[in-house]
mmCIF file of C-alpha atoms in Angstrom:
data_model
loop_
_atom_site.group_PDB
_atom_site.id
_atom_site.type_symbol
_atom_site.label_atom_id
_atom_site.label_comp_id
_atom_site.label_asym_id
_atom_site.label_seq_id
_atom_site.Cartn_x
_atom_site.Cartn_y
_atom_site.Cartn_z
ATOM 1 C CA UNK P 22 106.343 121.259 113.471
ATOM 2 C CA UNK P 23 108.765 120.023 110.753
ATOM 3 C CA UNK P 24 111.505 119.972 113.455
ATOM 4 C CA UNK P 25 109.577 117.167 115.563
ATOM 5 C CA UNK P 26 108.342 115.794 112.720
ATOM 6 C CA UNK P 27 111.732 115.316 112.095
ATOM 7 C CA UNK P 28 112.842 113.742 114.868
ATOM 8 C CA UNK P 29 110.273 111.417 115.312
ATOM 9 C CA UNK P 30 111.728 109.793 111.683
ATOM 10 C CA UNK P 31 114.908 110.223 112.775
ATOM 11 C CA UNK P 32 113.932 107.934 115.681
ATOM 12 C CA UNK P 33 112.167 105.533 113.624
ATOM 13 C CA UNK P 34 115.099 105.521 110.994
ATOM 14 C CA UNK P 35 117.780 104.725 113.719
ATOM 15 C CA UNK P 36 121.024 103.995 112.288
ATOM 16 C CA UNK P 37 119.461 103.260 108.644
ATOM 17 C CA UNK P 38 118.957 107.569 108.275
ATOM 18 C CA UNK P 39 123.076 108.366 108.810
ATOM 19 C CA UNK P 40 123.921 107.712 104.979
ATOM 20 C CA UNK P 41 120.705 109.737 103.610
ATOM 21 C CA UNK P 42 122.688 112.369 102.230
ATOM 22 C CA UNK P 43 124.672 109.619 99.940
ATOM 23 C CA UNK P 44 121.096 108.507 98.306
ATOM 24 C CA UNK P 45 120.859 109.835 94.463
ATOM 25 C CA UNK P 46 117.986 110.106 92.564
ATOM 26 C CA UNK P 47 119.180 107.357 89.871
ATOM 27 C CA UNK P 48 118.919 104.705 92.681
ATOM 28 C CA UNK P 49 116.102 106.390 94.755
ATOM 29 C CA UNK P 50 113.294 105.809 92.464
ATOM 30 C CA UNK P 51 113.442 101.987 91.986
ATOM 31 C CA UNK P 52 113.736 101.901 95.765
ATOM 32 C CA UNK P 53 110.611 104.168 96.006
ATOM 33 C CA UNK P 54 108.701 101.620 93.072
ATOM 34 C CA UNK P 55 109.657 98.588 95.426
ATOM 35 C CA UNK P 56 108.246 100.413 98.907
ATOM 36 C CA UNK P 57 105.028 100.785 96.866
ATOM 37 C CA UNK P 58 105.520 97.630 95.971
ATOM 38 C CA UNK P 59 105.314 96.302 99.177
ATOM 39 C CA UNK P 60 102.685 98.558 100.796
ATOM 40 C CA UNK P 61 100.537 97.558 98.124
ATOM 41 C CA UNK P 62 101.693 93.729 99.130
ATOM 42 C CA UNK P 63 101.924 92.982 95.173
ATOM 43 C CA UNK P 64 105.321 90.516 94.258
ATOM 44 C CA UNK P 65 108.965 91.342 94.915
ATOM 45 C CA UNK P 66 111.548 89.499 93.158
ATOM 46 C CA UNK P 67 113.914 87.601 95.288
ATOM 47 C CA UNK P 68 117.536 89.434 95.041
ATOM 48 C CA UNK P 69 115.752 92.342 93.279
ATOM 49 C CA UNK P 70 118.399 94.394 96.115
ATOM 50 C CA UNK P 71 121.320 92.523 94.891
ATOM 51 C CA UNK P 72 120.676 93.425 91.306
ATOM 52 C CA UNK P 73 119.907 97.331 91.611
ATOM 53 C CA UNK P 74 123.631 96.970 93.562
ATOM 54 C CA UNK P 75 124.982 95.343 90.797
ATOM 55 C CA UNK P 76 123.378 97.968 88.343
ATOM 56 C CA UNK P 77 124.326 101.475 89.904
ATOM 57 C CA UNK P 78 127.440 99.621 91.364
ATOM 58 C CA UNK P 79 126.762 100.241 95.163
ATOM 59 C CA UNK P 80 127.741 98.301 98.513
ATOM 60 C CA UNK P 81 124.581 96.221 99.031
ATOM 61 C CA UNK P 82 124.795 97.058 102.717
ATOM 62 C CA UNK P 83 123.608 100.669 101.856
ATOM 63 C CA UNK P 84 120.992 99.770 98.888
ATOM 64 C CA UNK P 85 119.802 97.510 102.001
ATOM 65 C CA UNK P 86 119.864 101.002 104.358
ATOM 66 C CA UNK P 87 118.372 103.147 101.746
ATOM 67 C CA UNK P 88 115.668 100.669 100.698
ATOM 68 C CA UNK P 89 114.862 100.393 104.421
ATOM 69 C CA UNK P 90 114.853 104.385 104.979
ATOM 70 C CA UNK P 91 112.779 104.810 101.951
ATOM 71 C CA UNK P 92 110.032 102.377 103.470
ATOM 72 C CA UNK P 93 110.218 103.668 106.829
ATOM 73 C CA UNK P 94 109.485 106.931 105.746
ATOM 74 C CA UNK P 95 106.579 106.080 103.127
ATOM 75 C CA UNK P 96 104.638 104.125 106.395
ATOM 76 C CA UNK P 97 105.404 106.820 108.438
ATOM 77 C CA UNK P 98 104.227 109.698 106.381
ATOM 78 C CA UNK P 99 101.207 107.754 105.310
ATOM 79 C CA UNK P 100 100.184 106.304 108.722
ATOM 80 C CA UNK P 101 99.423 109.940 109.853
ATOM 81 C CA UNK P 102 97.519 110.759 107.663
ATOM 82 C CA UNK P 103 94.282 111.276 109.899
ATOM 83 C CA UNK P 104 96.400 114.845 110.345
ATOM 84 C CA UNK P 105 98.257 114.948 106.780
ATOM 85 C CA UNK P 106 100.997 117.581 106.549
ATOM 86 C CA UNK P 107 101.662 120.362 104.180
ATOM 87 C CA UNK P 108 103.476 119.357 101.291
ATOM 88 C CA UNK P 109 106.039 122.360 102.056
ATOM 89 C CA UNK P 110 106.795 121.332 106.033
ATOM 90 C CA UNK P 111 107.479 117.486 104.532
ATOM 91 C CA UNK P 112 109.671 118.774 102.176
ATOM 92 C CA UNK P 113 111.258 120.743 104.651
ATOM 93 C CA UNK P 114 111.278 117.730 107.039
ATOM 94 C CA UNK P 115 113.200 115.960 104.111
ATOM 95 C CA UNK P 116 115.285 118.183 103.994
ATOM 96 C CA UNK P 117 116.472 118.290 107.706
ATOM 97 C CA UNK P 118 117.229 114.450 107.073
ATOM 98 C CA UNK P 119 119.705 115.515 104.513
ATOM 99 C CA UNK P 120 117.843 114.423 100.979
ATOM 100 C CA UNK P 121 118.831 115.802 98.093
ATOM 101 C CA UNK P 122 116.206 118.480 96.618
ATOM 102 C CA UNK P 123 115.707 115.990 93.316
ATOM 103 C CA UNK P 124 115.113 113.222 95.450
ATOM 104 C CA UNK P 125 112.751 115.316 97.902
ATOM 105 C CA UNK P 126 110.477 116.020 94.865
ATOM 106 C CA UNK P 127 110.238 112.436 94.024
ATOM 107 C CA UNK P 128 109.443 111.286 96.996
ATOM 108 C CA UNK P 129 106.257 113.881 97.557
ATOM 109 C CA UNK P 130 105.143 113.615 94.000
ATOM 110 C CA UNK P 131 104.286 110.306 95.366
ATOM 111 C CA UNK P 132 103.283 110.554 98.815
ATOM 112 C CA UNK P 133 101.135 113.575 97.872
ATOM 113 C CA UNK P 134 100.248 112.173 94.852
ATOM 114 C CA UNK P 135 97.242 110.036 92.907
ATOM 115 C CA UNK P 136 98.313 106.608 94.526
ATOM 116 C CA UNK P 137 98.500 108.411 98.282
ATOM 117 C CA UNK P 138 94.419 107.318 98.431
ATOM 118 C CA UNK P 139 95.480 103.371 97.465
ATOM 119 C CA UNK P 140 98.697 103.487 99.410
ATOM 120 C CA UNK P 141 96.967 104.483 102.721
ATOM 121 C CA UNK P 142 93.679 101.842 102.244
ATOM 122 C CA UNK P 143 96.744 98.969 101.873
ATOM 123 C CA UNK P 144 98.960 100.425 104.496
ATOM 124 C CA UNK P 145 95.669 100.234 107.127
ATOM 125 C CA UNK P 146 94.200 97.002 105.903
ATOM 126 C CA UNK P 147 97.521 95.577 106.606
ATOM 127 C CA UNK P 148 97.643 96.514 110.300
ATOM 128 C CA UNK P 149 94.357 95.138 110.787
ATOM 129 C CA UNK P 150 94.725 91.477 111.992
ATOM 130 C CA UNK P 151 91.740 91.540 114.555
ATOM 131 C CA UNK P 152 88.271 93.211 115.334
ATOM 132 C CA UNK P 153 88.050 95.942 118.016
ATOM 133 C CA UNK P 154 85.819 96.346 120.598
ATOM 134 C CA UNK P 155 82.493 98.619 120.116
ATOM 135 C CA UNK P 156 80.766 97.892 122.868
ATOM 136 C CA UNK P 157 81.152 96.157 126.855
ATOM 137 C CA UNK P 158 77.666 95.474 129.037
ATOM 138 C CA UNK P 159 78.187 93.356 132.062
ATOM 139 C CA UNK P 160 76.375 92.252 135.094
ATOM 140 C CA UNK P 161 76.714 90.552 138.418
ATOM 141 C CA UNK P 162 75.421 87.281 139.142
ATOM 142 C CA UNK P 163 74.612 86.222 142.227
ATOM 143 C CA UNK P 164 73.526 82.161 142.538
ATOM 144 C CA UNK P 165 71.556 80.942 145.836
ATOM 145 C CA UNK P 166 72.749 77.385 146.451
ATOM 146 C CA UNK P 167 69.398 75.079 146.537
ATOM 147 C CA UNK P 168 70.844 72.531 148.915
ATOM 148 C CA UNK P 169 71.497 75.782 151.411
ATOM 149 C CA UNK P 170 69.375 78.273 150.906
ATOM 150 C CA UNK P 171 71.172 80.482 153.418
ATOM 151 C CA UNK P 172 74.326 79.817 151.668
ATOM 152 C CA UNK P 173 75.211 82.445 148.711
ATOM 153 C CA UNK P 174 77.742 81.192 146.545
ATOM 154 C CA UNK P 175 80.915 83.617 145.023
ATOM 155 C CA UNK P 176 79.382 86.045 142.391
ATOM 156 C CA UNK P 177 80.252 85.924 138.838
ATOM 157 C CA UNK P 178 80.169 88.116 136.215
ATOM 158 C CA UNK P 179 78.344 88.003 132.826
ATOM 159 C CA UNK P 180 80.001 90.246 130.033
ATOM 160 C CA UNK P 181 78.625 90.847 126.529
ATOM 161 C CA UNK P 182 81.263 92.390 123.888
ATOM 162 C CA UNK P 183 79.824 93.667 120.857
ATOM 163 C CA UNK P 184 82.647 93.435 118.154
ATOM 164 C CA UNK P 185 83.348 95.876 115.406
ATOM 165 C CA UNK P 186 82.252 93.280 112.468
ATOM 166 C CA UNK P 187 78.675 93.188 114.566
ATOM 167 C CA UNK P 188 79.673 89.709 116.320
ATOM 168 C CA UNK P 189 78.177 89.650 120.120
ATOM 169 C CA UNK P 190 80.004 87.364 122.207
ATOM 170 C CA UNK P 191 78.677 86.554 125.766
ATOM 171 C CA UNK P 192 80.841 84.863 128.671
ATOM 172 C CA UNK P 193 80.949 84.196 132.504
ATOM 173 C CA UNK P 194 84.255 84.974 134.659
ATOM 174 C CA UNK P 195 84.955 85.063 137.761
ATOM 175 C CA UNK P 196 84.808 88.239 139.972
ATOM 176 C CA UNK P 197 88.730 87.612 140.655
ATOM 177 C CA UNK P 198 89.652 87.369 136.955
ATOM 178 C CA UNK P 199 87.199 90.513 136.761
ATOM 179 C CA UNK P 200 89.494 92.525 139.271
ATOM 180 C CA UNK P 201 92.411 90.821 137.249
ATOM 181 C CA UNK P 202 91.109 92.355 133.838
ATOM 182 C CA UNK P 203 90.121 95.686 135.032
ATOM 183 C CA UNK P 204 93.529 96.257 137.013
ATOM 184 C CA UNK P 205 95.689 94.928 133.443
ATOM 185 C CA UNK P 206 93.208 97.570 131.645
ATOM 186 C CA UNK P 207 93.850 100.551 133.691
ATOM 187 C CA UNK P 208 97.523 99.671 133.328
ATOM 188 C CA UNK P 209 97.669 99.687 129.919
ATOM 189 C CA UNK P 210 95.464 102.693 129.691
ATOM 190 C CA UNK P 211 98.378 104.618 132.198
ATOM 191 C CA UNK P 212 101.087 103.564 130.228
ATOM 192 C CA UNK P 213 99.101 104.715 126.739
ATOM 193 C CA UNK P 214 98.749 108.313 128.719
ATOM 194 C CA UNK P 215 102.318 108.209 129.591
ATOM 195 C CA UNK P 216 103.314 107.790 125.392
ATOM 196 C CA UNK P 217 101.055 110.067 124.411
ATOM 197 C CA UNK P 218 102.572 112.326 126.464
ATOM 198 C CA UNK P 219 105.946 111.491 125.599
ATOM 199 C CA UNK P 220 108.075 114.111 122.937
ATOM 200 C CA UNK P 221 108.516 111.456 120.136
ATOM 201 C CA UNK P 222 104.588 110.523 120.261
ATOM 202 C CA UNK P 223 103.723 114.390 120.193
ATOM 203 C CA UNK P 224 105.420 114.377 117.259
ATOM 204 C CA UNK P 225 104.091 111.641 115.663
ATOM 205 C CA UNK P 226 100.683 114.097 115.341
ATOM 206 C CA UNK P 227 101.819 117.598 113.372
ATOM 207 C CA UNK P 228 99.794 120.567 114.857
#
């Protein structure tokens, strides 16, 4: 499990996870204060980066990288945590991306932590721009022109969507713009199949 764990970070780190070794514990906790920082969307000083380079006397191009890794990880860890892992097979996922052991404690003590509760609510408000869809009822409509009354004109179709803040909203569409819609949804529902399926989405989920 940690193995694919690890690889799916590894993936989502990219190029920003080849100097993780490098990162010391003197620098990693600020960077782990500002990724809570921002998943909690509170202030960040402008050139707050530049100074902590300045400080600990580091290229800014990898206090850039490591600020980056940290944050990747931290929305990472805490975006799966419908199916949370073990403390131990994170640690030992850490450790297969090359973190020191200090700086492997500090990062669970707060991923695992009292704040994981407050870190998780911000981190999925945050990726919640728009209501989903609880409910779909539709129905065929079929109109009998009065001048002809032999004379059926094209069907439409009535839809009622039934959001998930409790708004209903009603609407008329055509029955080609119907076909349209229900051809672009099973598309999208084949190519969700096909990532699930995939080896980096599998282990997105730890068994």
């Amino acid at each position: 499990m940690s193995s694919d764990t690890a690889t799916y970070l590894t993936t989502a780190l990219g190029s920003k996870g080849k100097h993780i070794s490098e990162i010391k514990k003197t620098i990693l906790r600020p960077l782990i204060q500002l990724a809570v920082k921002a998943i909690e969307q509170e202030h960040i000083e402008d050139g707050i980066l530049d100074r902590l380079s300045e400080k600990y006397n580091l290229p800014q191009e990898k206090v850039d990288e490591w600020y980056s890794a940290v944050l990747t990880i931290f929305r990472a860890h805490l975006r799966s945590s419908n199916n949370p892992m073990k403390t131990s097979d994170f640690k030992q996922c850490l450790q297969e991306l090359k973190f020191e052991s200090n700086c492997i404690e500090d990062l669970c003590a707060v991923l695992y932590g009292h704040k994981r509760p407050a870190l998780i609510h911000n981190l999925t408000e945050k990726i919640k721009f728009f209501p989903t869809l609880k409910s779909c009822r539709w129905r065929i409509d079929i109109t009998i022109s009065s001048s002809y009354l032999s004379r059926i004109l094209e069907p439409t179709i009535l839809m009622e969507w039934t959001l998930s803040t409790g708004q209903r909203c009603m609407f008329e569409m055509s029955m080609t713009k119907f076909h349209l819609l229900r051809h672009t949804i099973a598309s999208l529902l084949l190519k969700i199949q096909e990532l699930e399926n995939s080896s980096v989405s599998k282990a997105i989920v730890p068994s």
